[in-house]
mmCIF file of C-alpha atoms in Angstrom:
data_model
loop_
_atom_site.group_PDB
_atom_site.id
_atom_site.type_symbol
_atom_site.label_atom_id
_atom_site.label_comp_id
_atom_site.label_asym_id
_atom_site.label_seq_id
_atom_site.Cartn_x
_atom_site.Cartn_y
_atom_site.Cartn_z
ATOM 1 C CA MET A 10 23.627 -9.762 33.591
ATOM 2 C CA PHE A 11 24.848 -7.665 30.680
ATOM 3 C CA PRO A 12 26.235 -10.615 28.642
ATOM 4 C CA VAL A 13 22.941 -12.488 29.072
ATOM 5 C CA ALA A 14 20.914 -9.501 27.820
ATOM 6 C CA ARG A 15 23.299 -9.006 24.887
ATOM 7 C CA ALA A 16 23.019 -12.681 23.924
ATOM 8 C CA ALA A 17 19.208 -12.495 24.078
ATOM 9 C CA LEU A 18 19.177 -9.430 21.834
ATOM 10 C CA ASN A 19 21.563 -11.122 19.414
ATOM 11 C CA LEU A 20 19.265 -14.175 19.169
ATOM 12 C CA THR A 21 16.251 -11.924 18.611
ATOM 13 C CA ALA A 22 18.052 -10.016 15.860
ATOM 14 C CA ARG A 23 19.086 -13.260 14.157
ATOM 15 C CA GLY A 24 15.501 -14.511 14.228
ATOM 16 C CA ILE A 25 14.249 -11.292 12.660
ATOM 17 C CA GLN A 26 16.964 -11.455 9.994
ATOM 18 C CA ARG A 27 16.091 -15.053 9.121
ATOM 19 C CA THR A 28 12.401 -14.203 8.877
ATOM 20 C CA ALA A 29 13.128 -11.218 6.634
ATOM 21 C CA VAL A 30 15.337 -13.290 4.309
ATOM 22 C CA ARG A 31 12.757 -16.078 4.187
ATOM 23 C CA GLN A 32 9.957 -13.669 3.320
ATOM 24 C CA ALA A 33 12.034 -11.844 0.704
ATOM 25 C CA HIS A 34 12.099 -15.002 -1.447
ATOM 26 C CA ARG A 35 8.372 -15.648 -1.246
ATOM 27 C CA LYS A 36 5.949 -14.581 -3.918
ATOM 28 C CA TYR A 37 3.765 -11.665 -2.791
ATOM 29 C CA GLU A 38 0.241 -12.733 -1.919
ATOM 30 C CA PRO A 39 -2.406 -10.154 -1.051
ATOM 31 C CA ASN A 40 -3.598 -10.472 2.520
ATOM 32 C CA PHE A 41 -6.983 -9.627 4.017
ATOM 33 C CA HIS A 42 -6.221 -5.904 4.263
ATOM 34 C CA ASP A 43 -5.096 -5.736 0.642
ATOM 35 C CA LYS A 44 -8.249 -7.488 -0.539
ATOM 36 C CA TYR A 45 -10.919 -5.979 1.696
ATOM 37 C CA GLY A 46 -9.303 -2.992 3.429
ATOM 38 C CA ASN A 47 -11.049 -0.240 1.457
ATOM 39 C CA LEU A 48 -14.382 -2.055 1.611
ATOM 40 C CA VAL A 49 -14.150 -2.420 5.394
ATOM 41 C CA LEU A 50 -13.142 1.239 5.733
ATOM 42 C CA LEU A 51 -16.105 2.432 3.637
ATOM 43 C CA GLY A 52 -18.496 0.149 5.502
ATOM 44 C CA GLY A 53 -17.305 1.459 8.842
ATOM 45 C CA ALA A 54 -17.598 5.060 7.691
ATOM 46 C CA THR A 55 -21.135 4.384 6.451
ATOM 47 C CA VAL A 56 -22.237 2.811 9.736
ATOM 48 C CA PHE A 57 -20.571 5.603 11.728
ATOM 49 C CA THR A 58 -22.362 8.278 9.686
ATOM 50 C CA ALA A 59 -25.715 6.502 9.869
ATOM 51 C CA VAL A 60 -25.572 6.009 13.636
ATOM 52 C CA TRP A 61 -24.588 9.610 14.374
ATOM 53 C CA ALA A 62 -27.183 10.947 11.937
ATOM 54 C CA TYR A 63 -29.824 8.936 13.787
ATOM 55 C CA VAL A 64 -28.582 10.170 17.171
ATOM 56 C CA PHE A 65 -28.541 13.810 16.077
ATOM 57 C CA THR A 66 -32.015 13.680 14.541
ATOM 58 C CA LYS A 67 -33.546 11.942 17.571
ATOM 59 C CA ALA A 68 -31.820 14.073 20.206
ATOM 60 C CA GLY A 69 -33.882 17.163 19.401
ATOM 61 C CA ILE A 70 -30.953 19.534 19.518
ATOM 62 C CA GLU A 71 -31.662 22.975 18.083
ATOM 63 C CA TRP A 72 -28.498 24.053 16.357
ATOM 64 C CA GLY A 73 -27.195 27.602 16.461
ATOM 65 C CA LEU A 74 -30.188 29.237 18.113
ATOM 66 C CA SER A 75 -29.491 31.828 20.773
ATOM 67 C CA PRO A 76 -31.243 31.463 24.121
ATOM 68 C CA VAL A 77 -31.547 35.260 24.421
ATOM 69 C CA GLY A 78 -35.209 36.152 24.646
ATOM 70 C CA ARG A 79 -36.312 32.539 24.919
ATOM 71 C CA ILE A 80 -35.495 32.025 28.584
ATOM 72 C CA THR A 81 -37.822 33.854 30.925
ATOM 73 C CA PRO A 82 -37.733 33.762 34.697
ATOM 74 C CA LYS A 83 -40.463 31.826 36.477
ATOM 75 C CA GLU A 84 -42.776 33.526 38.896
ATOM 76 C CA TRP A 85 -41.572 33.463 42.472
ATOM 77 C CA ARG A 86 -43.604 31.166 44.721
ATOM 78 C CA GLU A 87 -43.898 31.985 48.404
#
C-alpha cells in the first residue's frame, strides 16, 4: 500500500507544480476580491453595525445601572 500512496502523492505534487509554472507565465489579472474586496468588507461592517444598533435600541436594555435600591420585595400573599 505504501508504493501506491507514494505514487499518488507524486502525481499530486506534479500537478501542483505544473499549475504553478503555468500561472507564473500568465499576466496578473485582478480577481473579484481585488476589485470589490474592500467595498464588500465596508458594506458588511455597515450592515452589521446598523442591525446591532437597531437591536440594542429596541431591546430596552438599561446600561450600567445598579439594581440596588430598585428591586423591592413583593408583599407576601397568604
